[in-house]
PDB file of C-alpha atoms and ligand atoms in Angstrom:
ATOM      1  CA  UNK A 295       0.000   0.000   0.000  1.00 97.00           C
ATOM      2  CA  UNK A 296       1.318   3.475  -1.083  1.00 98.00           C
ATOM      3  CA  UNK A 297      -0.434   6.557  -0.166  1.00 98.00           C
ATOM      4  CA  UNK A 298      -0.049   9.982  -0.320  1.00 98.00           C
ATOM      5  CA  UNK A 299      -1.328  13.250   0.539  1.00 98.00           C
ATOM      6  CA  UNK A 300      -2.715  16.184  -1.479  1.00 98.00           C
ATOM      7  CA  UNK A 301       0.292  18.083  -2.104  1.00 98.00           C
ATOM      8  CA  UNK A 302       2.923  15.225  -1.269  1.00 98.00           C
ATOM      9  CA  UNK A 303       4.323  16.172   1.705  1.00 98.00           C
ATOM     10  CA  UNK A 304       3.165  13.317   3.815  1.00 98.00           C
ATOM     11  CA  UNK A 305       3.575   9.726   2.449  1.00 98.00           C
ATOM     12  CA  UNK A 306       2.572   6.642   3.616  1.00 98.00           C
ATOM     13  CA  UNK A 307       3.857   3.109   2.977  1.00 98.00           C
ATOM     14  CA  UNK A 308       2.357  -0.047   4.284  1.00 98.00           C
ATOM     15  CA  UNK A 309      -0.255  -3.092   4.268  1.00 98.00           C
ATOM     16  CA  UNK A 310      -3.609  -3.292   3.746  1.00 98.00           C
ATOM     17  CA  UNK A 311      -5.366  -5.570   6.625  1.00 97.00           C
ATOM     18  CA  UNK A 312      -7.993  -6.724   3.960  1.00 97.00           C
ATOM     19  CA  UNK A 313     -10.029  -5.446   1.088  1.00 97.00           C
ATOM     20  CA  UNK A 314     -12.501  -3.374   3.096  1.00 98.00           C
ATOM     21  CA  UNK A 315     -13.734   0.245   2.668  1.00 98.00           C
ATOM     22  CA  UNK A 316     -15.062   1.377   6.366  1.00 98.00           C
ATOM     23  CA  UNK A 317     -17.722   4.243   6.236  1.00 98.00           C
ATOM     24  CA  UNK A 318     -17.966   6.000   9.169  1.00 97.00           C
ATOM     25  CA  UNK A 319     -21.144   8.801   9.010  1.00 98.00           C
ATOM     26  CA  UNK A 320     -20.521  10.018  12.603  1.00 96.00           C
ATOM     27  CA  UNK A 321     -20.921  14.167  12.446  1.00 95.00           C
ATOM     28  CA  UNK A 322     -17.412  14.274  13.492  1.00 95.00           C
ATOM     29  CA  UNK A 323     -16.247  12.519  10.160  1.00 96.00           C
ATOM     30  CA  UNK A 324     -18.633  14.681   8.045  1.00 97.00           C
ATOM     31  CA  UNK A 325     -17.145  17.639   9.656  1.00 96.00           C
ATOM     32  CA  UNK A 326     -13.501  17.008   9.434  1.00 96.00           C
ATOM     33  CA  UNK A 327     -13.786  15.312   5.425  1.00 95.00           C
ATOM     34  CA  UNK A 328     -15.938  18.378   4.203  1.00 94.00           C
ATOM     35  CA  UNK A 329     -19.261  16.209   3.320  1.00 93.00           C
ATOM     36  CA  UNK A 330     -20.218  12.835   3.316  1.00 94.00           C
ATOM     37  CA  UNK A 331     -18.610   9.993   5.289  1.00 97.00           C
ATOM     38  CA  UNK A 332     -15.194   8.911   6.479  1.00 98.00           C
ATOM     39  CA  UNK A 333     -14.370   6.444   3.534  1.00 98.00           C
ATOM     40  CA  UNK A 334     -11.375   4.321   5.021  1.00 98.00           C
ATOM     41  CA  UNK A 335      -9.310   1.427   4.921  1.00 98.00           C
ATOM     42  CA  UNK A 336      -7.903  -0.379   7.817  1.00 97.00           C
ATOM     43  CA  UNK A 337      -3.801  -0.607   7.114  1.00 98.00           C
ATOM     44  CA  UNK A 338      -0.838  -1.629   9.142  1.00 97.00           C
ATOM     45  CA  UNK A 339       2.561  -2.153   9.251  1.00 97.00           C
ATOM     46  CA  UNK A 340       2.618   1.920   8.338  1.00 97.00           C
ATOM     47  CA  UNK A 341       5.945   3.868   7.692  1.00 98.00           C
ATOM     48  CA  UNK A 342       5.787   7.566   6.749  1.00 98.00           C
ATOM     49  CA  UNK A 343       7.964  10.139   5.291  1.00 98.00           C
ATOM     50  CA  UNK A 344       7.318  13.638   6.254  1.00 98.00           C
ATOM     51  CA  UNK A 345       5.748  13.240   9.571  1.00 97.00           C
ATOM     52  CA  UNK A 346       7.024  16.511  10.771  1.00 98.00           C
ATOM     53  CA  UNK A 347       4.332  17.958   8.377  1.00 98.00           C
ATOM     54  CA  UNK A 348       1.647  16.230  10.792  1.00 98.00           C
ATOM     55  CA  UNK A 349      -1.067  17.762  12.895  1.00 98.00           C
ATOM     56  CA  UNK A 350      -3.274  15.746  14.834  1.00 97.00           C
ATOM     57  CA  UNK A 351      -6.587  16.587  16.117  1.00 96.00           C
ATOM     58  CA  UNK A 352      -8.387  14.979  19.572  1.00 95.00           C
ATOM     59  CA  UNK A 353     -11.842  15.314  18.535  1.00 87.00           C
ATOM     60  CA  UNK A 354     -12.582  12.309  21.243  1.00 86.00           C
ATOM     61  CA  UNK A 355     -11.584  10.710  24.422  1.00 86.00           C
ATOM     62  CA  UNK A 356      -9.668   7.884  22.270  1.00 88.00           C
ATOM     63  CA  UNK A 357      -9.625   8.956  18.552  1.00 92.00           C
ATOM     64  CA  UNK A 358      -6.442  10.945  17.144  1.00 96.00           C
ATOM     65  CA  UNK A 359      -7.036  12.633  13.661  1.00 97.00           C
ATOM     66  CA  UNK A 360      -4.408  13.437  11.648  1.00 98.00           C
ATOM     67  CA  UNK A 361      -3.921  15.809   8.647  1.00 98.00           C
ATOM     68  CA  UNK A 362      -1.323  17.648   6.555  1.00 98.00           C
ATOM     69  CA  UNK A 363      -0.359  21.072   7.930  1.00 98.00           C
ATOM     70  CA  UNK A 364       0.263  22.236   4.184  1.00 98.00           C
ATOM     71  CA  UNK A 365      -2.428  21.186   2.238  1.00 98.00           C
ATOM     72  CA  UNK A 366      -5.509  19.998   5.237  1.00 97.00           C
ATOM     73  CA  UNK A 367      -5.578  16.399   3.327  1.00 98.00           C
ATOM     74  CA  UNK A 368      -7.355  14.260   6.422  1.00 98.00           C
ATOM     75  CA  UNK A 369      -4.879  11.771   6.697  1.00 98.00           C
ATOM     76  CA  UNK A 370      -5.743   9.019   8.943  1.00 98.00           C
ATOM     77  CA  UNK A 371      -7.922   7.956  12.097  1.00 97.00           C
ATOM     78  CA  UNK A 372      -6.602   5.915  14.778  1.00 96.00           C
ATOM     79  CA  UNK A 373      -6.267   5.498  19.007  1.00 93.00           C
ATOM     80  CA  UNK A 374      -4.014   8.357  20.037  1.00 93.00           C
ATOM     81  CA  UNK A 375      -0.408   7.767  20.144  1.00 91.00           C
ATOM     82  CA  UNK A 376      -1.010   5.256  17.558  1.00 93.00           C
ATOM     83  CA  UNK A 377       0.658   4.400  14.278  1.00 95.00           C
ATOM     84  CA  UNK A 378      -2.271   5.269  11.509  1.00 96.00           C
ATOM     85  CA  UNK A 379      -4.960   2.433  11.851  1.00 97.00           C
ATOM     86  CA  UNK A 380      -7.422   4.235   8.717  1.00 97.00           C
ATOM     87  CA  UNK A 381      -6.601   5.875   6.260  1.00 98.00           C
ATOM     88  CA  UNK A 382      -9.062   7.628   3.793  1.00 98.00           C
ATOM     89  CA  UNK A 383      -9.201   5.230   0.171  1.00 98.00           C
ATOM     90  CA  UNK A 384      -8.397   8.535  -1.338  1.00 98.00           C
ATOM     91  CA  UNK A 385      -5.056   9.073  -0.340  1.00 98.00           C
ATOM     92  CA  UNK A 386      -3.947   5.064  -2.176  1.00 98.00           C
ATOM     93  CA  UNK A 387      -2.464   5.046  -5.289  1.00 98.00           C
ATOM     94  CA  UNK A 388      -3.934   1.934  -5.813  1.00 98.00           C
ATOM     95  CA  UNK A 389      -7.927   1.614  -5.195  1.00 98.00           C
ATOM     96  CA  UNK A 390      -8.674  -1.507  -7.136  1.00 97.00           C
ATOM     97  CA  UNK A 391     -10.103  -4.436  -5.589  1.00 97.00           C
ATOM     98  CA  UNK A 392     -11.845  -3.077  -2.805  1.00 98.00           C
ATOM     99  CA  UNK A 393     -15.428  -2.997  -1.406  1.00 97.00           C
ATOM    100  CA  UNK A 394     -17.803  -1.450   0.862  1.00 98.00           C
ATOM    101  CA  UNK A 395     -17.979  -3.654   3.748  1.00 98.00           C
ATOM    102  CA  UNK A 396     -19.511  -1.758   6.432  1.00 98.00           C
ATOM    103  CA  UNK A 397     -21.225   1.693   7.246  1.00 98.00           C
ATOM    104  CA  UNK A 398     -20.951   2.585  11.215  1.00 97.00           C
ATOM    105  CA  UNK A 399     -23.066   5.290  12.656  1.00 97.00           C
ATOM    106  CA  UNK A 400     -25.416   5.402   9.872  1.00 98.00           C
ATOM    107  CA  UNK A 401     -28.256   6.887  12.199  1.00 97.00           C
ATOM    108  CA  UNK A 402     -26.742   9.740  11.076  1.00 97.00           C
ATOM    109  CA  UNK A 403     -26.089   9.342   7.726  1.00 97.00           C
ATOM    110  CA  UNK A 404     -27.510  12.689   5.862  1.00 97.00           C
ATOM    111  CA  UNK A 405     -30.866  12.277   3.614  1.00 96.00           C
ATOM    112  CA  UNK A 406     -28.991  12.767   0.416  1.00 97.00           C
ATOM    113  CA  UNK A 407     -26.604   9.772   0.746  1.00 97.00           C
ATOM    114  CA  UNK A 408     -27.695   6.331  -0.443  1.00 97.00           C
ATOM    115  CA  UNK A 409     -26.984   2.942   1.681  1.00 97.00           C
ATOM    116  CA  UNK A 410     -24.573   0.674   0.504  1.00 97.00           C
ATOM    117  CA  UNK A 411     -25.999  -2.770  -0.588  1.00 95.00           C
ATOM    118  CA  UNK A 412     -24.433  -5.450   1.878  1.00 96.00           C
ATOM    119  CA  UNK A 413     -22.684  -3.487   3.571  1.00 98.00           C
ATOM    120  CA  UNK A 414     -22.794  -3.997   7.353  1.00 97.00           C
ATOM    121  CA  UNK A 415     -24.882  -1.746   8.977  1.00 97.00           C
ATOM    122  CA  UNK A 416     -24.549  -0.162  12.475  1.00 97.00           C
ATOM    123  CA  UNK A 417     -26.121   2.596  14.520  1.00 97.00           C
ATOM    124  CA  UNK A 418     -24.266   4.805  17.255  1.00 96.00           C
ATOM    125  CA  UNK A 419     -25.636   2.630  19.526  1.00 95.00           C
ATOM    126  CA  UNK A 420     -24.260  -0.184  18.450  1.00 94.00           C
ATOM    127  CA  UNK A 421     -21.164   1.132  17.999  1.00 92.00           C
ATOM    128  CA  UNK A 422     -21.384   2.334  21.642  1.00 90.00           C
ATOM    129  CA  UNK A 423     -21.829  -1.134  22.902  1.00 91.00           C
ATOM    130  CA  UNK A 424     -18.858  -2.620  21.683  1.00 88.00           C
ATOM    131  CA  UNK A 425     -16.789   0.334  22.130  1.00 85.00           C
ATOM    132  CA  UNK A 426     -14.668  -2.234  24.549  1.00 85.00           C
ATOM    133  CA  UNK A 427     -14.277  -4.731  22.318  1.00 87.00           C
ATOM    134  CA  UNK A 428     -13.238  -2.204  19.256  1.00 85.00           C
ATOM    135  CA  UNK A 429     -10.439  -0.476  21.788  1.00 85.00           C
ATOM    136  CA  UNK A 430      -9.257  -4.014  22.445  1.00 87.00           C
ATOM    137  CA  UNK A 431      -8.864  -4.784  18.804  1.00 84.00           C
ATOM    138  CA  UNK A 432      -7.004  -1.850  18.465  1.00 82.00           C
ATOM    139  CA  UNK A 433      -4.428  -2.259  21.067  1.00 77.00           C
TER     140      UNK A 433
HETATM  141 ZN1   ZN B  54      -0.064  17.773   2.028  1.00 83.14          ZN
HETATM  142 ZN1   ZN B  55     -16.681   9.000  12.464  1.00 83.14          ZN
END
């Protein structure tokens, strides 16, 4: 996996963990990516060149944003202090292969934007509820 941001300061090299593209539809997400979901994969394994041109955002108790202080390309999600655990399908050279597996927080997904078929679906609430078992799988 190669990725890179907007203007090319920040560059990413790594592994995809599968061939999953994670929607998250929380307001945070729409906020920070300008409309519309979060569209992610989950990668690991992650090496980057120009980290000094990093800021990172604490929009939650656990979640660490990250984007490029030159050119505002969101740049990954992950626990804070983390190496990057998402990182938006945009920024990969390479986005063939993949599908929408699953849509979190879709109880707020806006009017406009249509459900993807077969796509896991789960509300907030859900989310909520295995919040323990998601930071665990993230450690
Ligand atoms: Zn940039
Ligand atoms: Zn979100």
């Amino acid at each position: 996996m190669k990725a890179q941001c907007l203007c090319g300061a920040v560059r990413f090299d790594g592994q995809l963990v599968d061939d999953a593209v994670l929607l998250c539809h929380c307001q945070q997400c729409q906020r920070w990516t300008g409309g519309g979901p979060l569209t992610t994969v989950r990668v690991k394994d992650v090496t980057i060149e120009g980290a000094d041109n990093i800021g990172t955002y604490y929009a939650s108790e656990h979640g660490e944003r990250g984007f490029c202080k030159t050119c505002g390309t969101t740049l990954y999600w992950t626990m804070r202090g983390k190496p990057p655990a998402f990182l938006p399908v945009g920024l990969l050279e390479d986005q063939s292969g993949l599908t929408v597996k699953e849509e979190i927080f879709v109880d707020h997904r806006p009017g406009w934007l249509p459900v993807f078929e077969g796509a896991r679906q789960s509300t907030e609430a859900e989310e909520m509820a295995n919040l323990d078992e998601f930071l665990e799988s993230m450690k």
